[in-house]
Amino acid sequence: MRTQVAIIGAGPSGLLLGQLLHKAGIDAVILERHTGEYVLGRIRAGVLEQVCIDLMDEAGVGERMHREGLLHGGFDMLFNGERHRVDMHRLTGGKQVMVYGQTELTRDLMEARSAAGLTTVYEAMNVRIHDFDTSRPRVTYEKDGVSHELHCDFIAGCDGFHGVCRASVPRHAIREYEKVYPFGWLGLLSDTPPVHHELIYVNSDRGFALCSQRSKTRSRYYLQVPLTDKVDHWSDEAFWQELRLRLDEEANDKLVTGPSIEKSIAPLRSFVTEPLRFGRLFLAGDAGHIVPPTGAKGLNLAATDVKYLCNGLIEYYRDKSEAGIDRYSALALKRIWRAERFSWWFTQLMHRFPDDGPIVAKFQQAELDYLMHSEAGLRTIAENYVGLPLDFGQRA
Ligand code: RFL
Ligand code: PHB
């Protein structure tokens, strides 16, 4: 088989890239290790920035998102028993974010891909990438026990943090930066109405909590937990009890509890790979970087990587110019480091770290108190949360 771009991974990065390339008349094949149902079963991101919303529109798959997504113009911060609202809409000159689950976004992209008759090979096993330091890269894989070879011009590594693409790069050619946090997030999804119409980020003496949502009838809550905790040891009852202890009276009065439909623990990590291009191989999304979820940036960064990469590939095929693909790594990394910085800062501001004493909790409360009463402080949070424009830092 032959294609122009071989995309490894059918998560949001791979599917969005496939769709944008298709719109530009560029042929791509996607190879995915798991089944489509498995990919859709992973409960992950919930908040889309405007640039991500725009990219879904550009890919021609925004219709259901606009119908079902919930636009949010602000969120609450709860600390020291008090609630403060960050009015993103006012602070950023009218910008908003959209609550629309990664599962739904992935489903829309998958359906558009199959409606257009484009090739995605699910359950592609033992995917290996070859010769990406030449002009004739190849990908080999097995499907139903049969070996296949895919010839291509480029390989897009959209295969997430544990994928094969980054792992195939010679160690001397790559630099990795990493910080692992000493706690995880225990997430619970339930068919109960959200406790509040916007998100609530909570810094409490018992640790961080987040009240999020997927729709007006589906809630997503998170609790900071020690890394040693196991999800099986958390009954739904224990989860709700602990959440109540981290919320204020107003939220506790409104909280509706119910059985979980999903419960899992995610570790928190900051991670960046430099560069993101190795000859004819490009890394995009979680394959190249990870952020802790506190700033809701992971999926959004994946989408903007894909946009930069797609622009470069279009320039290559349409204008016969390599300038765009040559720029990809540096351009994407600039945006990535800004989001990494924000996510790390917001994480250390909102969580209890095991080695920090009571003085650090006081520092956090003083910083939060300052930020919530300073126009500049509020704006810096709002501006980063809604997402910096694609060309931020490049304008005169
Ligand atoms: P994915 O989603 O991991 O998809 C990679 C795909 O590649 C496949 N794969 C392979 N296929 C073939 N061969 C191999 N050898 C392969 N190895 C792997 C995998 O099966 C998979 O299908 O990466 P992608 O596409 O780059 O997307 C990234 C996002 O999923 C991620 O950044 C976000 O979910 C992060 N995230 C959030 N991001 C936001 O923007 N806003 C949020 O509110 C938000 N909340 C979150 C999050 C992530 C979380 N977890 C669990 C990590 C909340 C949580 C709890
Ligand atoms: C989510 O709804 O899953 C979510 C929302 C905001 C975050 C992280 C996760 O910062």
Short mmCIF file of C-alpha atoms and ligand atoms in Angstrom, two decimals, residues 43-47 99 185 199 201 208 210 212-214 220 222 293-297 346 385, ligand 2:
data_model
loop_
_atom_site.label_atom_id
_atom_site.label_comp_id
_atom_site.label_asym_id
_atom_site.label_seq_id
_atom_site.Cartn_x
_atom_site.Cartn_y
_atom_site.Cartn_z
CA ILE A 43 -12.69 9.47 29.23
CA ARG A 44 -10.31 12.39 28.95
CA ALA A 45 -10.53 16.08 28.08
CA GLY A 46 -13.61 18.19 28.41
CA VAL A 47 -12.69 21.79 27.57
CA VAL A 99 -17.37 22.12 27.23
CA TRP A 185 -6.33 12.70 39.76
CA LEU A 199 -16.37 24.71 36.36
CA TYR A 201 -11.34 24.66 40.62
CA PHE A 208 -7.27 19.82 44.94
CA LEU A 210 -12.40 19.99 40.24
CA SER A 212 -16.46 19.75 35.66
CA GLN A 213 -19.17 18.52 33.33
CA ARG A 214 -19.93 17.02 29.95
CA ARG A 220 -17.21 14.94 35.74
CA TYR A 222 -11.82 15.00 40.07
CA PRO A 293 -4.62 18.43 33.15
CA THR A 294 -5.07 21.39 35.53
CA GLY A 295 -5.02 23.97 32.72
CA ALA A 296 -7.12 21.84 30.29
CA LYS A 297 -4.45 22.24 27.62
CA PHE A 346 -1.59 26.32 37.85
CA TYR A 385 -7.01 29.55 30.09
C1 PHB B 2 -12.61 17.60 32.31
O1 PHB B 2 -13.81 17.94 32.24
O2 PHB B 2 -12.27 16.43 32.14
C2 PHB B 2 -11.57 18.60 32.66
C3 PHB B 2 -11.92 19.94 32.68
C4 PHB B 2 -10.96 20.89 33.02
C5 PHB B 2 -9.69 20.48 33.33
C6 PHB B 2 -9.33 19.14 33.27
C7 PHB B 2 -10.29 18.19 32.94
O3 PHB B 2 -8.76 21.42 33.69
#
